[in-house]
Amino acid sequence: MNEKTRPRLRFKKAESKDLPALTTIYNQAIAARQTADTYPLTTKDRFPWFDSHQQERYPLIVVAIGPQIIGYGTISQYRGGRPSLINVAEISYYLHTDYQRMGIGSLLMQYLLRTATKLGFKHLFSLLLDTNHASISLLNKFGFTPWGHFPDVAEIDGTTCGQLYYGKAL
């Protein structure tokens, strides 16, 4: 899908009314074994996570087409309470399965990188399972590099996989 055929996307700060759609999208990633959570979460389960992203410095951004939420990204605090790490943040991103492989993940990544730069972050990183090849490709595309690998630390459905840290200096 190219820019002319892609639906018009809207990026906005998440509102509490968006939480059911965000939970559905995250549960799709759980079902696809693309995250370390292994069982579906409820909207109620996600309230603490949502609340942690209501600070201006650590936003939760949704991607929408019209009123439909099709994805989201977060900039999250890293090791809160440690002043020397105030300019480091973790990013995460998820797309509804119907909207993957359309270039929307790249647009979301661009938006997150611009936002993180405006917020004054100096380094970003992303944690992911080493089996999440689509995410590895996206991170490589945007200049993230492997910063660490914890082999065989996650067990999902009786199979082990590792966790990767990918990072980027802004």
PDB file of C-alpha atoms in Angstrom:
ATOM      1  CA  MET A   1       0.000   0.000   0.000  1.00  0.00           C
ATOM      2  CA  ASN A   2       1.468   3.359  -0.945  1.00  0.00           C
ATOM      3  CA  GLU A   3       0.807   6.840   0.373  1.00  0.00           C
ATOM      4  CA  LYS A   4      -1.938   7.494  -2.210  1.00  0.00           C
ATOM      5  CA  THR A   5      -3.891   4.329  -1.381  1.00  0.00           C
ATOM      6  CA  ARG A   6      -3.304   4.288   2.399  1.00  0.00           C
ATOM      7  CA  PRO A   7      -6.243   5.633   4.405  1.00  0.00           C
ATOM      8  CA  ARG A   8      -5.677   8.980   6.130  1.00  0.00           C
ATOM      9  CA  LEU A   9      -4.143   8.309   9.522  1.00  0.00           C
ATOM     10  CA  ARG A  10      -4.619  10.382  12.626  1.00  0.00           C
ATOM     11  CA  PHE A  11      -2.220  10.339  15.591  1.00  0.00           C
ATOM     12  CA  LYS A  12      -3.548  11.540  18.938  1.00  0.00           C
ATOM     13  CA  LYS A  13      -3.059  11.191  22.655  1.00  0.00           C
ATOM     14  CA  ALA A  14      -5.018   8.223  23.989  1.00  0.00           C
ATOM     15  CA  GLU A  15      -8.195   8.808  25.947  1.00  0.00           C
ATOM     16  CA  SER A  16      -9.791   6.429  28.432  1.00  0.00           C
ATOM     17  CA  LYS A  17     -12.533   5.636  25.897  1.00  0.00           C
ATOM     18  CA  ASP A  18      -9.793   4.157  23.647  1.00  0.00           C
ATOM     19  CA  LEU A  19      -8.749   1.563  26.220  1.00  0.00           C
ATOM     20  CA  PRO A  20     -11.009  -1.292  25.006  1.00  0.00           C
ATOM     21  CA  ALA A  21      -9.588  -1.005  21.467  1.00  0.00           C
ATOM     22  CA  LEU A  22      -6.020  -0.795  22.805  1.00  0.00           C
ATOM     23  CA  THR A  23      -6.634  -3.915  24.892  1.00  0.00           C
ATOM     24  CA  THR A  24      -7.956  -5.788  21.843  1.00  0.00           C
ATOM     25  CA  ILE A  25      -4.855  -4.861  19.846  1.00  0.00           C
ATOM     26  CA  TYR A  26      -2.531  -5.931  22.653  1.00  0.00           C
ATOM     27  CA  ASN A  27      -4.412  -9.213  23.045  1.00  0.00           C
ATOM     28  CA  GLN A  28      -3.815  -9.877  19.339  1.00  0.00           C
ATOM     29  CA  ALA A  29      -0.067  -9.556  19.988  1.00  0.00           C
ATOM     30  CA  ILE A  30      -0.399 -11.960  22.926  1.00  0.00           C
ATOM     31  CA  ALA A  31      -2.256 -14.496  20.764  1.00  0.00           C
ATOM     32  CA  ALA A  32       0.432 -14.191  18.071  1.00  0.00           C
ATOM     33  CA  ARG A  33       3.123 -14.755  20.730  1.00  0.00           C
ATOM     34  CA  GLN A  34       4.765 -11.419  19.920  1.00  0.00           C
ATOM     35  CA  THR A  35       4.956 -10.271  23.532  1.00  0.00           C
ATOM     36  CA  ALA A  36       5.980 -11.863  26.811  1.00  0.00           C
ATOM     37  CA  ASP A  37       2.443 -11.833  28.206  1.00  0.00           C
ATOM     38  CA  THR A  38       0.858 -15.234  27.679  1.00  0.00           C
ATOM     39  CA  TYR A  39      -2.833 -14.789  28.486  1.00  0.00           C
ATOM     40  CA  PRO A  40      -5.395 -12.202  27.338  1.00  0.00           C
ATOM     41  CA  LEU A  41      -5.831  -9.122  29.472  1.00  0.00           C
ATOM     42  CA  THR A  42      -9.025  -7.266  30.284  1.00  0.00           C
ATOM     43  CA  THR A  43      -9.581  -3.559  29.921  1.00  0.00           C
ATOM     44  CA  LYS A  44      -9.578  -3.385  33.727  1.00  0.00           C
ATOM     45  CA  ASP A  45      -6.149  -5.085  33.779  1.00  0.00           C
ATOM     46  CA  ARG A  46      -4.816  -2.302  31.538  1.00  0.00           C
ATOM     47  CA  PHE A  47      -5.898   0.675  33.691  1.00  0.00           C
ATOM     48  CA  PRO A  48      -2.586   0.942  35.630  1.00  0.00           C
ATOM     49  CA  TRP A  49      -0.626   0.829  32.350  1.00  0.00           C
ATOM     50  CA  PHE A  50      -2.928   3.458  30.834  1.00  0.00           C
ATOM     51  CA  ASP A  51      -2.604   5.687  33.907  1.00  0.00           C
ATOM     52  CA  SER A  52       1.206   5.485  33.754  1.00  0.00           C
ATOM     53  CA  HIS A  53       1.055   7.104  30.309  1.00  0.00           C
ATOM     54  CA  GLN A  54      -1.012  10.132  31.248  1.00  0.00           C
ATOM     55  CA  GLN A  55       2.079  12.224  31.967  1.00  0.00           C
ATOM     56  CA  GLU A  56       3.139  14.593  29.196  1.00  0.00           C
ATOM     57  CA  ARG A  57       6.649  13.130  29.181  1.00  0.00           C
ATOM     58  CA  TYR A  58       5.481   9.509  28.787  1.00  0.00           C
ATOM     59  CA  PRO A  59       2.656   9.570  26.243  1.00  0.00           C
ATOM     60  CA  LEU A  60       0.415   6.876  24.871  1.00  0.00           C
ATOM     61  CA  ILE A  61      -0.282   7.709  21.231  1.00  0.00           C
ATOM     62  CA  VAL A  62      -3.038   6.062  19.218  1.00  0.00           C
ATOM     63  CA  VAL A  63      -3.222   5.686  15.460  1.00  0.00           C
ATOM     64  CA  ALA A  64      -6.723   6.003  14.058  1.00  0.00           C
ATOM     65  CA  ILE A  65      -8.529   5.923  10.766  1.00  0.00           C
ATOM     66  CA  GLY A  66     -11.616   7.989  11.375  1.00  0.00           C
ATOM     67  CA  PRO A  67     -13.008   6.819  14.727  1.00  0.00           C
ATOM     68  CA  GLN A  68     -11.331   3.375  14.525  1.00  0.00           C
ATOM     69  CA  ILE A  69      -8.211   2.820  16.636  1.00  0.00           C
ATOM     70  CA  ILE A  70      -5.815   0.670  14.584  1.00  0.00           C
ATOM     71  CA  GLY A  71      -2.656   0.858  16.667  1.00  0.00           C
ATOM     72  CA  TYR A  72      -0.714   2.611  19.355  1.00  0.00           C
ATOM     73  CA  GLY A  73       2.733   3.437  20.604  1.00  0.00           C
ATOM     74  CA  THR A  74       4.152   4.391  23.969  1.00  0.00           C
ATOM     75  CA  ILE A  75       7.129   6.226  25.353  1.00  0.00           C
ATOM     76  CA  SER A  76       7.687   4.782  28.806  1.00  0.00           C
ATOM     77  CA  GLN A  77       9.805   5.679  31.797  1.00  0.00           C
ATOM     78  CA  TYR A  78      12.936   3.619  32.284  1.00  0.00           C
ATOM     79  CA  ARG A  79      14.052   2.824  35.840  1.00  0.00           C
ATOM     80  CA  GLY A  80      11.950   5.525  37.469  1.00  0.00           C
ATOM     81  CA  GLY A  81      13.487   7.403  40.352  1.00  0.00           C
ATOM     82  CA  ARG A  82      17.023   7.199  39.005  1.00  0.00           C
ATOM     83  CA  PRO A  83      17.971  10.736  37.969  1.00  0.00           C
ATOM     84  CA  SER A  84      20.908   9.708  35.795  1.00  0.00           C
ATOM     85  CA  LEU A  85      18.492   7.818  33.498  1.00  0.00           C
ATOM     86  CA  ILE A  86      15.922  10.605  33.065  1.00  0.00           C
ATOM     87  CA  ASN A  87      16.741  11.017  29.351  1.00  0.00           C
ATOM     88  CA  VAL A  88      16.341   7.325  28.497  1.00  0.00           C
ATOM     89  CA  ALA A  89      12.959   5.874  27.518  1.00  0.00           C
ATOM     90  CA  GLU A  90      11.477   2.632  26.261  1.00  0.00           C
ATOM     91  CA  ILE A  91       9.247   2.631  23.207  1.00  0.00           C
ATOM     92  CA  SER A  92       6.610   0.067  22.357  1.00  0.00           C
ATOM     93  CA  TYR A  93       4.239  -0.154  19.405  1.00  0.00           C
ATOM     94  CA  TYR A  94       1.376  -2.397  18.346  1.00  0.00           C
ATOM     95  CA  LEU A  95      -0.875  -2.534  15.286  1.00  0.00           C
ATOM     96  CA  HIS A  96      -4.183  -4.277  14.773  1.00  0.00           C
ATOM     97  CA  THR A  97      -3.544  -7.403  12.688  1.00  0.00           C
ATOM     98  CA  ASP A  98      -5.711  -6.071   9.842  1.00  0.00           C
ATOM     99  CA  TYR A  99      -3.352  -3.104   9.419  1.00  0.00           C
ATOM    100  CA  GLN A 100       0.061  -4.746   9.568  1.00  0.00           C
ATOM    101  CA  ARG A 101       2.476  -4.750   6.621  1.00  0.00           C
ATOM    102  CA  MET A 102       0.985  -1.568   5.145  1.00  0.00           C
ATOM    103  CA  GLY A 103       3.703   0.880   6.196  1.00  0.00           C
ATOM    104  CA  ILE A 104       1.665   2.125   9.156  1.00  0.00           C
ATOM    105  CA  GLY A 105       4.220   0.770  11.648  1.00  0.00           C
ATOM    106  CA  SER A 106       6.884   2.901   9.954  1.00  0.00           C
ATOM    107  CA  LEU A 107       4.705   6.004  10.218  1.00  0.00           C
ATOM    108  CA  LEU A 108       4.053   5.266  13.877  1.00  0.00           C
ATOM    109  CA  MET A 109       7.790   4.794  14.494  1.00  0.00           C
ATOM    110  CA  GLN A 110       8.525   8.136  12.802  1.00  0.00           C
ATOM    111  CA  TYR A 111       5.934   9.793  15.023  1.00  0.00           C
ATOM    112  CA  LEU A 112       7.359   8.213  18.176  1.00  0.00           C
ATOM    113  CA  LEU A 113      10.921   9.232  17.254  1.00  0.00           C
ATOM    114  CA  ARG A 114       9.874  12.853  16.585  1.00  0.00           C
ATOM    115  CA  THR A 115       7.915  12.951  19.839  1.00  0.00           C
ATOM    116  CA  ALA A 116      10.788  11.469  21.872  1.00  0.00           C
ATOM    117  CA  THR A 117      13.188  14.019  20.393  1.00  0.00           C
ATOM    118  CA  LYS A 118      10.828  16.906  21.237  1.00  0.00           C
ATOM    119  CA  LEU A 119      10.536  15.566  24.787  1.00  0.00           C
ATOM    120  CA  GLY A 120      14.314  15.721  25.173  1.00  0.00           C
ATOM    121  CA  PHE A 121      15.167  12.033  25.308  1.00  0.00           C
ATOM    122  CA  LYS A 122      18.744  11.157  24.326  1.00  0.00           C
ATOM    123  CA  HIS A 123      18.391   7.374  24.065  1.00  0.00           C
ATOM    124  CA  LEU A 124      15.520   5.042  23.251  1.00  0.00           C
ATOM    125  CA  PHE A 125      15.315   1.322  23.523  1.00  0.00           C
ATOM    126  CA  SER A 126      12.799  -1.372  22.803  1.00  0.00           C
ATOM    127  CA  LEU A 127      12.453  -4.779  24.472  1.00  0.00           C
ATOM    128  CA  LEU A 128      11.180  -7.615  22.332  1.00  0.00           C
ATOM    129  CA  LEU A 129      11.200 -11.353  21.969  1.00  0.00           C
ATOM    130  CA  ASP A 130      13.940 -12.596  19.671  1.00  0.00           C
ATOM    131  CA  THR A 131      11.261 -14.424  17.661  1.00  0.00           C
ATOM    132  CA  ASN A 132       9.497 -11.165  16.706  1.00  0.00           C
ATOM    133  CA  HIS A 133      11.098 -10.780  13.286  1.00  0.00           C
ATOM    134  CA  ALA A 134       8.731  -8.050  12.046  1.00  0.00           C
ATOM    135  CA  SER A 135       9.659  -5.829  14.978  1.00  0.00           C
ATOM    136  CA  ILE A 136      13.368  -6.545  14.534  1.00  0.00           C
ATOM    137  CA  SER A 137      13.079  -5.451  10.891  1.00  0.00           C
ATOM    138  CA  LEU A 138      11.256  -2.255  11.843  1.00  0.00           C
ATOM    139  CA  LEU A 139      13.821  -1.351  14.486  1.00  0.00           C
ATOM    140  CA  ASN A 140      16.717  -2.018  12.093  1.00  0.00           C
ATOM    141  CA  LYS A 141      15.032   0.159   9.452  1.00  0.00           C
ATOM    142  CA  PHE A 142      15.048   3.098  11.877  1.00  0.00           C
ATOM    143  CA  GLY A 143      18.648   2.742  13.008  1.00  0.00           C
ATOM    144  CA  PHE A 144      18.145   0.819  16.226  1.00  0.00           C
ATOM    145  CA  THR A 145      20.860  -1.726  16.936  1.00  0.00           C
ATOM    146  CA  PRO A 146      21.067  -4.707  19.302  1.00  0.00           C
ATOM    147  CA  TRP A 147      22.206  -3.597  22.748  1.00  0.00           C
ATOM    148  CA  GLY A 148      21.647  -6.847  24.562  1.00  0.00           C
ATOM    149  CA  HIS A 149      20.271 -10.349  24.358  1.00  0.00           C
ATOM    150  CA  PHE A 150      19.021 -12.539  27.170  1.00  0.00           C
ATOM    151  CA  PRO A 151      18.904 -16.015  25.607  1.00  0.00           C
ATOM    152  CA  ASP A 152      16.162 -18.484  26.497  1.00  0.00           C
ATOM    153  CA  VAL A 153      14.656 -16.380  29.314  1.00  0.00           C
ATOM    154  CA  ALA A 154      11.038 -16.503  28.134  1.00  0.00           C
ATOM    155  CA  GLU A 155       8.922 -19.634  28.038  1.00  0.00           C
ATOM    156  CA  ILE A 156       5.798 -19.534  25.906  1.00  0.00           C
ATOM    157  CA  ASP A 157       3.738 -22.628  25.208  1.00  0.00           C
ATOM    158  CA  GLY A 158       6.577 -24.887  26.358  1.00  0.00           C
ATOM    159  CA  THR A 159       9.113 -23.262  24.030  1.00  0.00           C
ATOM    160  CA  THR A 160      11.865 -20.926  25.146  1.00  0.00           C
ATOM    161  CA  CYS A 161      13.007 -17.806  23.378  1.00  0.00           C
ATOM    162  CA  GLY A 162      15.181 -14.864  24.253  1.00  0.00           C
ATOM    163  CA  GLN A 163      14.573 -11.220  24.930  1.00  0.00           C
ATOM    164  CA  LEU A 164      16.358  -8.528  22.962  1.00  0.00           C
ATOM    165  CA  TYR A 165      17.179  -4.949  23.841  1.00  0.00           C
ATOM    166  CA  TYR A 166      17.415  -2.753  20.745  1.00  0.00           C
ATOM    167  CA  GLY A 167      18.600   0.822  21.262  1.00  0.00           C
ATOM    168  CA  LYS A 168      19.189   4.084  19.487  1.00  0.00           C
ATOM    169  CA  ALA A 169      20.857   7.357  20.384  1.00  0.00           C
ATOM    170  CA  LEU A 170      18.789  10.364  19.306  1.00  0.00           C
TER     171      LEU A 170
END
